[in-house]
């Protein structure tokens, strides 16, 4: 797989955002204005679902199918893009485009960069998805003028990516900025990593859904007198989702993981409709994120912290508590100008991060 430096102002890039449950493909165009500010836009996005333990061949079929749809929709061919960028969930070696490990996809040592290069006959650039998002923020987003910042994605999980001295910092074993595994609740919920009380198990999307449903249950049983009308309305909604008619049956569905039908976006909508239980959930998210970000800021002293991922759509709901908590715990003499912002890349951060790897690859000297 050839690696070449890419610094031209305009590139046609095939971007791939490979996740734990889906793969996205798009063509990304990059523009630079007269002042040197770059912007990127993803077009002709195609999506393919990925089943758990898809394995190399399952992932490969999803990638090629999505790419063919993107090109068909765009009426394009392999000759209509110059480079390929790809984000990889889990552990990656960006120097050679190797997907080292992702337990939920059944991936071990998948040479995805080499395979893409062979199929499309283009240079390929690949890295861990969160690191790529951080680099995308540097190349196309709100950190174009900043060389030291932390990117945090809050979605089905919570992860971090670091840019220090203008370059990604992955750590000795590609494990830097694993902020999702900061312990924020002593003896809290069990995390996928096996520990208890991790930020990911407390403030990621599934944790938001779990916490809210537990609060609804407590309220309905009289443990809380907060907004019983909203609680009963929510239980009625859940009954419609699950085809159940009583609280015990609904709780059984929640306990057997059917609560995946309830997500953070639904609860954010409840919060915006004035449901105090939902609002409290997002205040808790802000509190725990604020604690974790204060620890991170006091350690690395960044210029900026950027939050992305699906839960960032509720930024307005958790940011006030996050900001207060961060301010209380921050070592202020050296963090006076630190800001926390929502990503400038939006929902397509993964695709734009992939494109950023190809447009200006940080691993090429």
Short mmCIF file of C-alpha atoms in Angstrom, two decimals:
data_model
loop_
_atom_site.label_atom_id
_atom_site.label_comp_id
_atom_site.label_asym_id
_atom_site.label_seq_id
_atom_site.Cartn_x
_atom_site.Cartn_y
_atom_site.Cartn_z
CA UNK A 1 0.00 0.00 0.00
CA UNK A 2 1.65 3.21 -1.16
CA UNK A 3 1.62 6.15 1.21
CA UNK A 4 2.12 9.57 -0.31
CA UNK A 5 1.85 13.05 1.16
CA UNK A 6 -1.37 14.83 0.11
CA UNK A 7 -1.55 18.58 0.53
CA UNK A 8 -3.24 19.84 -2.64
CA UNK A 9 -6.16 22.18 -2.08
CA UNK A 10 -8.66 20.00 -3.92
CA UNK A 11 -9.01 16.26 -3.80
CA UNK A 12 -11.69 13.78 -4.73
CA UNK A 13 -11.81 11.30 -1.89
CA UNK A 14 -13.72 8.07 -1.32
CA UNK A 15 -14.45 8.02 2.41
CA UNK A 16 -15.39 4.95 4.44
CA UNK A 17 -16.67 5.10 8.01
CA UNK A 18 -16.60 1.54 9.37
CA UNK A 19 -18.39 1.19 12.68
CA UNK A 20 -19.42 -1.57 15.03
CA UNK A 21 -22.95 -1.79 13.63
CA UNK A 22 -22.76 -0.05 10.25
CA UNK A 23 -20.52 1.02 7.39
CA UNK A 24 -20.90 4.32 5.53
CA UNK A 25 -19.47 5.22 2.14
CA UNK A 26 -19.38 8.67 0.52
CA UNK A 27 -17.56 10.86 -1.94
CA UNK A 28 -16.02 13.86 -0.18
CA UNK A 29 -15.08 17.11 -1.88
CA UNK A 30 -12.72 19.57 -0.21
CA UNK A 31 -12.60 23.31 -0.76
CA UNK A 32 -10.23 25.98 0.58
CA UNK A 33 -11.35 29.61 0.68
CA UNK A 34 -9.22 32.68 0.06
CA UNK A 35 -8.19 32.89 3.73
CA UNK A 36 -7.01 29.28 3.77
CA UNK A 37 -9.94 27.84 5.74
CA UNK A 38 -10.83 24.36 4.56
CA UNK A 39 -14.27 22.80 4.34
CA UNK A 40 -15.39 19.36 3.28
CA UNK A 41 -18.71 17.94 2.21
CA UNK A 42 -19.77 14.31 2.01
CA UNK A 43 -22.10 13.40 -0.85
CA UNK A 44 -23.89 10.28 -2.04
CA UNK A 45 -23.76 8.56 1.35
CA UNK A 46 -24.57 4.85 1.35
CA UNK A 47 -25.14 2.81 4.50
CA UNK A 48 -24.85 -0.89 5.19
CA UNK A 49 -25.68 -2.61 8.47
CA UNK A 50 -23.07 -4.82 10.14
CA UNK A 51 -24.13 -7.73 12.29
CA UNK A 52 -22.19 -8.55 15.44
CA UNK A 53 -19.19 -10.78 14.68
CA UNK A 54 -19.44 -10.02 10.96
CA UNK A 55 -15.83 -11.05 10.48
CA UNK A 56 -13.52 -9.89 7.70
CA UNK A 57 -15.63 -11.14 4.83
CA UNK A 58 -18.87 -9.74 6.22
CA UNK A 59 -17.26 -6.34 6.70
CA UNK A 60 -15.69 -6.51 3.24
CA UNK A 61 -19.04 -7.29 1.58
CA UNK A 62 -20.64 -4.35 3.37
CA UNK A 63 -17.85 -2.00 2.26
CA UNK A 64 -17.91 -3.01 -1.40
CA UNK A 65 -21.71 -2.93 -1.55
CA UNK A 66 -21.84 0.55 -0.02
CA UNK A 67 -19.14 1.85 -2.37
CA UNK A 68 -20.96 0.52 -5.42
CA UNK A 69 -24.14 2.31 -4.28
CA UNK A 70 -22.23 5.55 -3.69
CA UNK A 71 -20.67 5.42 -7.15
CA UNK A 72 -23.93 4.43 -8.83
CA UNK A 73 -25.80 7.28 -7.14
CA UNK A 74 -23.06 9.73 -8.10
CA UNK A 75 -22.83 8.29 -11.62
CA UNK A 76 -19.13 7.92 -10.96
CA UNK A 77 -16.42 5.34 -11.58
CA UNK A 78 -13.19 4.37 -9.86
CA UNK A 79 -11.50 7.07 -11.93
CA UNK A 80 -13.58 9.78 -10.30
CA UNK A 81 -11.71 9.75 -6.98
CA UNK A 82 -8.00 10.04 -6.21
CA UNK A 83 -7.65 8.68 -2.68
CA UNK A 84 -9.37 6.48 -0.13
CA UNK A 85 -9.70 7.26 3.58
CA UNK A 86 -11.15 4.81 6.09
CA UNK A 87 -11.98 4.86 9.77
CA UNK A 88 -11.65 1.64 11.75
CA UNK A 89 -13.34 0.81 15.08
CA UNK A 90 -10.94 -0.70 17.57
CA UNK A 91 -7.16 -0.93 17.43
CA UNK A 92 -5.43 0.10 14.20
CA UNK A 93 -1.93 0.54 12.80
CA UNK A 94 -2.27 3.60 10.56
CA UNK A 95 1.25 3.26 9.16
CA UNK A 96 0.22 0.19 7.15
CA UNK A 97 -3.57 0.36 7.23
CA UNK A 98 -3.91 -2.70 9.46
CA UNK A 99 -7.08 -3.31 11.46
CA UNK A 100 -5.57 -5.07 14.47
CA UNK A 101 -8.50 -5.86 16.72
CA UNK A 102 -12.22 -5.25 17.20
CA UNK A 103 -13.96 -7.84 19.40
CA UNK A 104 -17.53 -6.91 18.45
CA UNK A 105 -16.82 -7.43 14.73
CA UNK A 106 -14.72 -10.55 15.11
CA UNK A 107 -11.75 -8.80 13.48
CA UNK A 108 -8.12 -9.74 14.11
CA UNK A 109 -5.26 -8.45 11.91
CA UNK A 110 -7.33 -7.52 8.87
CA UNK A 111 -5.08 -5.81 6.24
CA UNK A 112 -7.92 -3.59 5.13
CA UNK A 113 -5.70 -0.88 3.66
CA UNK A 114 -3.90 -3.34 1.42
CA UNK A 115 -7.15 -4.96 0.33
CA UNK A 116 -8.76 -1.64 -0.55
CA UNK A 117 -5.66 -0.56 -2.46
CA UNK A 118 -5.69 -3.76 -4.48
CA UNK A 119 -9.36 -3.49 -5.39
CA UNK A 120 -9.48 0.20 -6.28
CA UNK A 121 -5.83 0.81 -7.26
CA UNK A 122 -5.69 3.98 -5.14
CA UNK A 123 -3.61 5.11 -2.15
CA UNK A 124 -5.40 4.19 1.08
CA UNK A 125 -5.16 5.86 4.49
CA UNK A 126 -6.80 4.30 7.55
CA UNK A 127 -6.83 4.86 11.29
CA UNK A 128 -8.90 4.30 14.43
CA UNK A 129 -12.25 6.05 14.07
CA UNK A 130 -11.93 8.40 17.05
CA UNK A 131 -8.37 9.40 16.13
CA UNK A 132 -9.58 10.07 12.60
CA UNK A 133 -12.42 12.25 13.89
CA UNK A 134 -9.92 14.26 15.93
CA UNK A 135 -7.77 14.72 12.84
CA UNK A 136 -10.86 15.67 10.82
CA UNK A 137 -11.55 18.42 13.34
CA UNK A 138 -8.00 19.69 12.83
CA UNK A 139 -8.19 19.62 9.02
CA UNK A 140 -11.81 20.61 8.37
CA UNK A 141 -13.45 21.60 11.66
CA UNK A 142 -13.26 24.00 14.60
CA UNK A 143 -9.62 23.22 15.44
CA UNK A 144 -7.92 24.34 12.22
CA UNK A 145 -6.11 27.02 14.22
CA UNK A 146 -5.36 24.79 17.22
CA UNK A 147 -2.57 22.26 17.69
CA UNK A 148 -3.42 20.83 21.11
CA UNK A 149 -6.91 19.52 21.71
CA UNK A 150 -8.96 16.55 22.83
CA UNK A 151 -11.80 15.07 20.79
CA UNK A 152 -14.42 13.06 22.70
CA UNK A 153 -17.09 10.99 21.00
CA UNK A 154 -20.22 10.17 23.01
CA UNK A 155 -22.33 7.61 21.22
CA UNK A 156 -22.96 3.91 21.89
CA UNK A 157 -19.60 4.11 23.62
CA UNK A 158 -17.29 6.94 24.70
CA UNK A 159 -13.81 7.38 23.27
CA UNK A 160 -11.18 10.05 22.88
CA UNK A 161 -8.66 11.23 20.33
CA UNK A 162 -5.70 13.51 21.01
CA UNK A 163 -3.93 16.00 18.77
CA UNK A 164 -0.76 17.32 20.42
CA UNK A 165 1.74 19.67 18.81
CA UNK A 166 -0.34 19.52 15.63
CA UNK A 167 -0.20 15.74 15.22
CA UNK A 168 -2.31 12.81 16.47
CA UNK A 169 -1.03 11.16 19.61
CA UNK A 170 -2.06 7.51 19.95
CA UNK A 171 0.19 6.37 22.80
CA UNK A 172 2.65 3.49 22.92
CA UNK A 173 0.02 0.82 22.25
CA UNK A 174 -2.65 2.92 20.49
CA UNK A 175 -4.57 3.38 23.73
CA UNK A 176 -4.20 7.08 24.48
CA UNK A 177 -7.25 9.19 25.43
CA UNK A 178 -9.44 6.25 26.49
CA UNK A 179 -11.54 8.67 28.48
CA UNK A 180 -14.54 6.35 28.31
CA UNK A 181 -12.79 4.12 30.82
CA UNK A 182 -12.17 6.76 33.45
CA UNK A 183 -13.96 5.49 36.57
CA UNK A 184 -16.54 8.14 37.49
CA UNK A 185 -18.84 6.11 39.78
CA UNK A 186 -17.41 3.87 42.47
CA UNK A 187 -18.95 0.39 42.11
CA UNK A 188 -21.17 1.69 39.33
CA UNK A 189 -22.63 -0.13 36.34
CA UNK A 190 -20.55 -2.85 34.71
CA UNK A 191 -18.74 -1.63 31.60
CA UNK A 192 -18.00 -3.68 28.51
CA UNK A 193 -14.33 -3.57 29.49
CA UNK A 194 -15.14 -5.54 32.66
CA UNK A 195 -14.65 -2.71 35.13
CA UNK A 196 -17.39 -0.90 37.03
CA UNK A 197 -18.37 2.75 36.96
CA UNK A 198 -16.61 3.72 33.72
CA UNK A 199 -17.73 6.92 32.02
CA UNK A 200 -18.90 4.81 29.07
CA UNK A 201 -21.14 2.72 31.33
CA UNK A 202 -22.50 5.89 32.92
CA UNK A 203 -22.95 8.49 30.17
CA UNK A 204 -22.96 6.78 26.75
CA UNK A 205 -26.20 6.30 24.80
CA UNK A 206 -27.17 2.88 26.23
CA UNK A 207 -26.45 4.14 29.76
CA UNK A 208 -28.70 7.14 29.17
CA UNK A 209 -31.54 4.85 28.09
CA UNK A 210 -30.98 2.46 30.99
CA UNK A 211 -30.83 5.24 33.58
CA UNK A 212 -33.96 6.94 32.33
CA UNK A 213 -35.98 3.73 32.26
CA UNK A 214 -34.86 2.98 35.82
CA UNK A 215 -35.95 6.46 36.92
CA UNK A 216 -39.31 6.01 35.21
CA UNK A 217 -39.78 2.70 37.00
CA UNK A 218 -38.92 4.27 40.38
CA UNK A 219 -41.29 7.17 39.74
CA UNK A 220 -44.17 4.90 38.73
CA UNK A 221 -43.67 2.84 41.89
CA UNK A 222 -43.81 5.92 44.08
CA UNK A 223 -40.11 6.32 44.78
CA UNK A 224 -40.32 9.71 43.13
CA UNK A 225 -43.19 12.15 42.85
CA UNK A 226 -41.67 13.97 39.90
CA UNK A 227 -44.02 14.45 36.96
CA UNK A 228 -46.14 11.34 37.29
CA UNK A 229 -48.19 12.40 34.25
CA UNK A 230 -45.06 12.40 32.06
CA UNK A 231 -43.99 9.10 33.59
CA UNK A 232 -47.31 7.47 32.79
CA UNK A 233 -47.23 8.91 29.28
CA UNK A 234 -43.75 7.46 28.77
CA UNK A 235 -44.86 4.06 30.08
CA UNK A 236 -47.76 4.16 27.66
CA UNK A 237 -45.30 4.90 24.86
CA UNK A 238 -43.10 1.98 25.93
CA UNK A 239 -46.12 -0.24 25.98
CA UNK A 240 -46.72 0.66 22.36
CA UNK A 241 -43.09 -0.02 21.48
CA UNK A 242 -43.10 -3.44 23.09
CA UNK A 243 -46.74 -4.41 22.59
CA UNK A 244 -47.14 -4.69 26.38
CA UNK A 245 -49.86 -3.37 28.64
CA UNK A 246 -48.47 -3.38 32.19
CA UNK A 247 -45.38 -2.18 34.01
CA UNK A 248 -44.07 -5.62 34.96
CA UNK A 249 -44.14 -6.79 31.34
CA UNK A 250 -42.43 -3.60 30.19
CA UNK A 251 -39.73 -4.02 32.85
CA UNK A 252 -39.14 -7.58 31.69
CA UNK A 253 -38.54 -6.27 28.18
CA UNK A 254 -36.10 -3.69 29.54
CA UNK A 255 -34.23 -6.35 31.50
CA UNK A 256 -33.93 -8.59 28.43
CA UNK A 257 -32.27 -5.80 26.44
CA UNK A 258 -35.26 -4.89 24.28
CA UNK A 259 -34.66 -1.42 25.72
CA UNK A 260 -32.34 -0.91 22.78
CA UNK A 261 -35.50 0.33 21.07
CA UNK A 262 -35.34 3.23 23.52
CA UNK A 263 -32.39 5.48 22.77
CA UNK A 264 -30.80 8.72 23.89
CA UNK A 265 -32.45 10.70 21.08
CA UNK A 266 -35.92 9.72 22.32
CA UNK A 267 -35.00 10.76 25.85
CA UNK A 268 -33.55 14.06 24.60
CA UNK A 269 -36.89 14.75 22.90
CA UNK A 270 -38.62 14.02 26.22
CA UNK A 271 -36.29 16.44 27.98
CA UNK A 272 -37.06 19.19 25.47
CA UNK A 273 -40.78 18.57 26.01
CA UNK A 274 -40.25 19.38 29.67
CA UNK A 275 -40.00 15.94 31.23
CA UNK A 276 -38.00 16.55 34.43
CA UNK A 277 -36.84 12.94 34.68
CA UNK A 278 -35.29 13.13 31.22
CA UNK A 279 -33.76 16.50 32.03
CA UNK A 280 -32.23 15.03 35.18
CA UNK A 281 -30.66 12.22 33.17
CA UNK A 282 -28.85 14.71 30.95
CA UNK A 283 -27.75 16.77 33.95
CA UNK A 284 -26.16 13.58 35.27
CA UNK A 285 -24.47 13.04 31.90
CA UNK A 286 -23.07 16.56 32.06
CA UNK A 287 -21.83 16.05 35.62
CA UNK A 288 -19.94 12.86 34.83
CA UNK A 289 -18.56 14.17 31.54
CA UNK A 290 -17.46 17.36 33.30
CA UNK A 291 -15.54 15.39 35.94
CA UNK A 292 -13.80 13.27 33.33
CA UNK A 293 -12.94 16.26 31.14
CA UNK A 294 -11.48 18.12 34.13
CA UNK A 295 -9.16 15.19 34.85
CA UNK A 296 -8.14 15.06 31.20
CA UNK A 297 -7.59 18.82 30.93
CA UNK A 298 -5.51 18.93 34.10
CA UNK A 299 -3.30 16.20 32.65
CA UNK A 300 -2.81 17.33 29.03
CA UNK A 301 -3.57 21.10 29.19
CA UNK A 302 -5.36 21.36 25.81
CA UNK A 303 -6.50 24.51 24.06
CA UNK A 304 -9.92 23.06 23.32
CA UNK A 305 -12.12 20.01 23.96
CA UNK A 306 -14.51 19.00 21.17
CA UNK A 307 -17.48 16.69 21.69
CA UNK A 308 -18.96 14.64 18.87
CA UNK A 309 -20.93 11.45 18.40
CA UNK A 310 -24.67 10.85 18.32
CA UNK A 311 -25.26 12.05 21.90
CA UNK A 312 -23.69 15.40 20.94
CA UNK A 313 -27.10 16.12 19.43
CA UNK A 314 -28.19 16.71 23.04
CA UNK A 315 -25.25 19.06 23.72
CA UNK A 316 -27.61 21.84 24.84
CA UNK A 317 -29.11 19.53 27.47
CA UNK A 318 -25.91 18.40 29.18
CA UNK A 319 -23.51 21.28 28.49
CA UNK A 320 -24.61 23.67 31.30
CA UNK A 321 -23.92 21.07 34.00
CA UNK A 322 -20.77 19.92 32.21
CA UNK A 323 -19.43 23.50 32.14
CA UNK A 324 -20.18 24.08 35.83
CA UNK A 325 -18.60 20.78 36.86
CA UNK A 326 -15.54 21.34 34.69
CA UNK A 327 -15.04 24.85 36.05
CA UNK A 328 -15.23 23.62 39.66
CA UNK A 329 -12.55 20.98 39.13
CA UNK A 330 -10.22 22.60 36.63
CA UNK A 331 -6.71 23.74 37.54
CA UNK A 332 -7.45 27.25 36.38
CA UNK A 333 -4.04 28.97 36.30
CA UNK A 334 -2.99 27.01 33.21
CA UNK A 335 -6.45 26.39 31.69
CA UNK A 336 -7.82 29.93 31.62
CA UNK A 337 -8.75 29.86 27.93
CA UNK A 338 -9.95 26.26 27.65
CA UNK A 339 -13.25 25.90 25.80
CA UNK A 340 -15.56 22.92 25.27
CA UNK A 341 -17.43 22.90 21.96
CA UNK A 342 -19.68 20.69 19.92
CA UNK A 343 -17.97 19.26 16.84
CA UNK A 344 -17.99 21.34 13.68
CA UNK A 345 -18.17 18.18 11.56
CA UNK A 346 -21.69 17.16 12.52
CA UNK A 347 -23.15 13.69 12.11
CA UNK A 348 -20.73 12.96 9.26
CA UNK A 349 -17.63 13.35 11.45
CA UNK A 350 -16.49 9.79 10.72
CA UNK A 351 -16.64 10.25 6.95
CA UNK A 352 -14.93 13.63 7.14
CA UNK A 353 -12.31 12.18 9.49
CA UNK A 354 -11.64 9.46 6.93
CA UNK A 355 -11.32 12.09 4.21
CA UNK A 356 -8.95 14.13 6.38
CA UNK A 357 -6.61 11.12 6.68
CA UNK A 358 -6.37 11.02 2.90
CA UNK A 359 -6.29 14.77 2.28
CA UNK A 360 -3.44 15.49 4.69
CA UNK A 361 -2.12 12.31 6.23
CA UNK A 362 -0.39 12.94 9.57
CA UNK A 363 1.63 9.73 9.44
CA UNK A 364 3.52 10.66 6.27
CA UNK A 365 6.74 12.55 6.80
#
